[in-house]
XYZ file of N, CA and C in Angstrom:
213
model
N 1.008 -1.334 0.174
C 0.289 0.196 0.122
C 0.851 1.338 -0.006
N 0.933 2.510 -1.133
C 1.361 3.896 -0.449
C 0.670 4.773 0.024
N 0.595 4.872 0.361
C 0.040 6.649 1.651
C 0.773 7.873 1.323
N -0.337 8.740 1.100
C 0.426 9.868 1.307
C 0.905 10.969 2.741
N 1.446 11.433 3.669
C 0.743 12.063 4.746
C 1.704 12.969 3.875
N 0.097 14.555 4.238
C 0.352 15.730 4.173
C 0.835 16.453 5.851
N 2.292 16.887 5.895
C 2.242 17.377 6.677
C 3.060 18.133 7.324
N 2.393 19.453 8.195
C 2.725 20.358 8.661
C 4.089 20.637 9.952
N 4.768 21.613 9.974
C 5.993 22.505 10.423
C 7.163 21.173 9.655
N 7.639 21.179 9.072
C 8.532 21.314 8.554
C 9.712 22.084 7.811
N 10.551 22.337 8.477
C 11.465 23.467 7.846
C 12.785 23.389 7.176
N 12.933 22.003 7.278
C 14.319 21.963 7.632
C 14.587 19.981 6.729
N 16.837 20.032 6.857
C 16.496 18.797 5.993
C 16.338 17.933 6.939
N 16.522 18.732 8.574
C 17.079 17.985 9.967
C 15.327 17.642 9.921
N 14.686 18.356 10.083
C 12.972 17.720 10.003
C 12.790 16.702 9.200
N 13.425 16.813 7.485
C 12.860 15.067 6.834
C 13.567 14.269 7.269
N 14.630 14.300 8.190
C 15.312 13.466 8.665
C 14.179 12.543 10.243
N 14.139 13.172 10.952
C 13.348 13.342 11.785
C 12.048 12.643 11.123
N 11.240 13.003 10.575
C 10.152 12.531 10.134
C 10.629 11.378 9.531
N 11.584 11.420 8.650
C 11.389 9.694 7.762
C 12.119 8.328 9.006
N 12.361 8.548 10.133
C 13.987 8.290 11.047
C 12.365 7.563 11.631
N 11.121 8.400 12.169
C 10.313 8.185 13.199
C 9.093 7.021 12.301
N 8.906 7.506 10.788
C 7.804 6.557 10.205
C 8.843 5.192 9.618
N 9.821 5.124 9.345
C 11.031 3.916 9.101
C 11.152 3.316 10.593
N 10.403 3.580 11.860
C 10.774 2.547 12.696
C 9.030 1.993 12.918
N 8.136 1.998 11.724
C 7.023 0.990 13.088
C 7.298 -0.152 10.815
N 6.737 -1.257 12.626
C 6.724 -2.786 11.720
C 6.025 -2.427 10.386
N 6.021 -2.557 9.440
C 5.563 -2.753 7.878
C 5.174 -1.723 7.448
N 6.219 -1.093 7.177
C 6.455 0.371 6.423
C 8.333 -0.089 6.318
N 7.532 0.502 4.301
C 9.215 -0.767 3.239
C 9.662 0.617 2.756
N 9.223 1.465 3.235
C 9.808 3.013 2.049
C 9.356 4.028 2.794
N 9.989 4.821 3.004
C 9.241 6.162 3.647
C 10.524 7.914 2.665
N 9.952 8.632 1.472
C 10.029 9.595 0.776
C 9.641 10.881 1.751
N 10.375 11.740 2.052
C 9.675 12.951 2.364
C 10.199 14.203 1.129
N 9.063 14.604 1.674
C 9.572 15.822 0.466
C 9.131 16.984 1.298
N 10.054 17.877 1.536
C 9.927 18.948 2.200
C 9.324 20.124 1.607
N 9.858 20.681 0.322
C 9.108 21.184 -0.545
C 7.723 21.372 -0.507
N 6.764 20.480 -1.117
C 5.320 20.023 -0.746
C 4.862 19.591 0.581
N 5.845 19.724 0.537
C 5.190 19.350 2.541
C 4.691 17.556 2.850
N 5.263 16.440 2.433
C 4.415 15.228 2.402
C 5.117 14.234 2.755
N 4.418 12.468 2.909
C 5.346 11.990 2.860
C 5.000 10.913 2.244
N 5.459 10.532 1.597
C 5.444 8.983 0.539
C 5.483 8.007 1.526
N 4.899 6.884 1.912
C 5.408 6.016 2.684
C 4.242 4.322 2.025
N 5.168 3.080 1.760
C 5.138 2.576 1.191
C 5.047 1.752 2.208
N 3.510 -0.028 2.696
C 3.752 -0.158 3.633
C 3.355 -1.435 3.260
N 3.212 -2.436 4.595
C 2.775 -3.869 3.438
C 1.368 -3.901 4.056
N 0.849 -3.800 5.267
C -0.561 -3.379 5.202
C -1.390 -1.716 4.884
N -2.430 -1.702 5.035
C -3.593 -0.307 4.866
C -3.290 -0.230 6.129
N -3.080 -0.987 7.283
C -3.901 -1.032 9.269
C -2.522 0.218 9.885
N -1.601 1.698 9.653
C -0.767 2.020 9.860
C -1.324 3.838 9.725
N -2.872 3.422 9.208
C -3.114 5.374 9.206
C -2.365 6.101 10.615
N -3.527 5.237 12.281
C -3.047 5.713 12.695
C -1.621 5.428 14.319
N -0.662 4.881 13.374
C 0.245 4.213 14.145
C 1.774 5.881 13.488
N 1.354 5.598 12.134
C 1.929 6.786 11.254
C 1.799 8.434 11.516
N 0.246 8.225 12.219
C 0.063 9.825 12.751
C 0.734 10.024 14.018
N 0.791 8.823 14.485
C 0.972 8.848 15.879
C 2.857 9.028 15.625
N 3.453 8.895 15.359
C 4.604 9.023 15.144
C 5.341 10.249 14.682
N 5.078 10.615 13.741
C 5.262 11.915 13.101
C 4.717 13.126 14.947
N 4.037 13.013 15.076
C 3.030 14.247 16.203
C 4.092 13.773 17.428
N 4.353 12.670 17.333
C 5.694 12.112 18.480
C 7.038 12.779 17.862
N 7.439 12.615 16.848
C 8.896 13.875 15.990
C 8.260 15.280 16.672
N 6.804 16.027 16.868
C 6.778 17.720 16.540
C 6.349 17.887 14.689
N 6.095 16.837 15.115
C 5.212 17.562 13.203
C 3.642 16.989 13.601
N 2.514 17.888 12.657
C 1.015 17.571 12.147
C 0.495 17.035 10.356
N 0.590 15.740 11.468
C -0.628 15.358 9.630
C -2.061 15.906 9.872
N -1.982 16.275 9.110
C -3.112 16.794 8.430
C -3.322 16.442 6.917
N -3.221 15.386 6.942
C -4.737 14.368 5.678
C -3.260 13.400 5.500
N -4.120 12.134 4.981
C -3.299 10.671 4.715
C -4.007 11.401 3.180
N -4.160 10.459 2.115
C -3.945 10.086 0.875
C -3.888 8.511 0.900
N -4.298 8.249 0.086
C -4.321 7.238 -0.863
C -4.052 6.721 -2.021
N -2.372 6.209 -2.722
C -2.226 6.938 -3.070
C -2.407 5.171 -4.461
């Protein structure tokens, strides 16, 4: 499954690394690609039941998930 997380609060490459690391630590996440300019993370996962875990991880890292889209 591929999801696009719309994220507010990222302003630099450190933010990108922080979000990437937070999402990559979730069991079932295969790939994470964060786009700073467009303020989103593209996430490939093994299943479709990770929305809550992804939102929690991003928010624990200090950012806000304002939307999740299935791609």
